[in-house]
Amino acid sequence: MPALNIEFTEEELAAIREAAAADGKSVKAYVHDLSVREQQRRRFVERAAKFWNEHIEEFDAAFPEEAPPSEGGAAA
């Protein structure tokens, strides 16, 4: 299985060890899970923004009082 060597300062590693212990995980499992969750979060945000941009006119029509006054209220 592929692996990474990641360098941390002593302070960073101490904070990571503390967070891992608080979660009841090894440092390796904690860093793995954190990086996978961040990747999933980014994918979710990208897809949510895409959905919003594809359906903005429907939202504006359904909730005209919530529609922004400017044209094209598209998300990032």
Short mmCIF file of C-alpha atoms in Angstrom, two decimals:
data_model
loop_
_atom_site.label_atom_id
_atom_site.label_comp_id
_atom_site.label_asym_id
_atom_site.label_seq_id
_atom_site.Cartn_x
_atom_site.Cartn_y
_atom_site.Cartn_z
CA MET A 1 0.00 0.00 0.00
CA PRO A 2 1.36 3.46 -0.84
CA ALA A 3 2.55 5.59 2.08
CA LEU A 4 3.76 9.12 2.80
CA ASN A 5 6.42 10.53 5.08
CA ILE A 6 5.24 13.88 6.37
CA GLU A 7 7.41 16.25 8.36
CA PHE A 8 6.00 18.26 11.27
CA THR A 9 7.53 20.65 13.75
CA GLU A 10 7.71 19.37 17.32
CA GLU A 11 4.81 21.66 18.24
CA GLU A 12 2.68 20.49 15.33
CA LEU A 13 3.34 16.84 16.10
CA ALA A 14 2.56 17.35 19.79
CA ALA A 15 -0.79 18.91 18.84
CA ILE A 16 -1.54 16.07 16.42
CA ARG A 17 -0.67 13.46 19.06
CA GLU A 18 -2.98 15.20 21.53
CA ALA A 19 -5.84 15.34 19.02
CA ALA A 20 -5.33 11.69 18.04
CA ALA A 21 -5.37 10.61 21.67
CA ALA A 22 -8.56 12.61 22.26
CA ASP A 23 -10.15 10.70 19.37
CA GLY A 24 -8.82 7.39 20.68
CA LYS A 25 -6.76 6.84 17.51
CA SER A 26 -3.15 6.34 16.62
CA VAL A 27 -1.42 9.30 14.98
CA LYS A 28 -1.31 7.36 11.73
CA ALA A 29 -5.06 6.61 11.79
CA TYR A 30 -5.89 10.17 12.86
CA VAL A 31 -3.89 11.83 10.05
CA HIS A 32 -5.26 9.33 7.52
CA ASP A 33 -8.87 9.89 8.53
CA LEU A 34 -8.45 13.66 8.67
CA SER A 35 -7.01 13.84 5.16
CA VAL A 36 -9.71 11.57 3.73
CA ARG A 37 -12.46 13.62 5.41
CA GLU A 38 -11.00 16.83 3.98
CA GLN A 39 -11.00 15.33 0.49
CA GLN A 40 -14.64 14.26 0.95
CA ARG A 41 -15.58 17.71 2.30
CA ARG A 42 -14.03 19.45 -0.70
CA ARG A 43 -15.81 17.12 -3.12
CA PHE A 44 -19.12 17.76 -1.33
CA VAL A 45 -18.67 21.55 -1.49
CA GLU A 46 -17.76 21.41 -5.19
CA ARG A 47 -20.82 19.31 -5.99
CA ALA A 48 -23.11 21.46 -3.83
CA ALA A 49 -21.90 24.62 -5.57
CA LYS A 50 -22.38 22.97 -8.97
CA PHE A 51 -25.93 21.92 -8.01
CA TRP A 52 -26.69 25.44 -6.74
CA ASN A 53 -25.40 27.06 -9.93
CA GLU A 54 -27.42 24.64 -12.08
CA HIS A 55 -30.64 25.35 -10.13
CA ILE A 56 -30.31 29.01 -9.12
CA GLU A 57 -33.18 30.13 -11.33
CA GLU A 58 -35.49 27.51 -9.78
CA PHE A 59 -34.57 28.64 -6.27
CA ASP A 60 -35.06 32.30 -7.17
CA ALA A 61 -38.48 31.54 -8.71
CA ALA A 62 -39.58 29.46 -5.72
CA PHE A 63 -38.33 31.97 -3.14
CA PRO A 64 -38.38 35.41 -4.81
CA GLU A 65 -38.16 37.24 -1.48
CA GLU A 66 -34.84 35.47 -0.83
CA ALA A 67 -33.37 36.13 -4.28
CA PRO A 68 -30.44 38.54 -4.25
CA PRO A 69 -31.14 41.91 -5.88
CA SER A 70 -28.17 41.57 -8.25
CA GLU A 71 -28.23 39.53 -11.44
CA GLY A 72 -27.00 35.93 -11.53
CA GLY A 73 -26.60 35.11 -7.81
CA ALA A 74 -24.29 32.21 -8.71
CA ALA A 75 -22.09 30.64 -6.06
CA ALA A 76 -18.32 30.23 -6.35
#
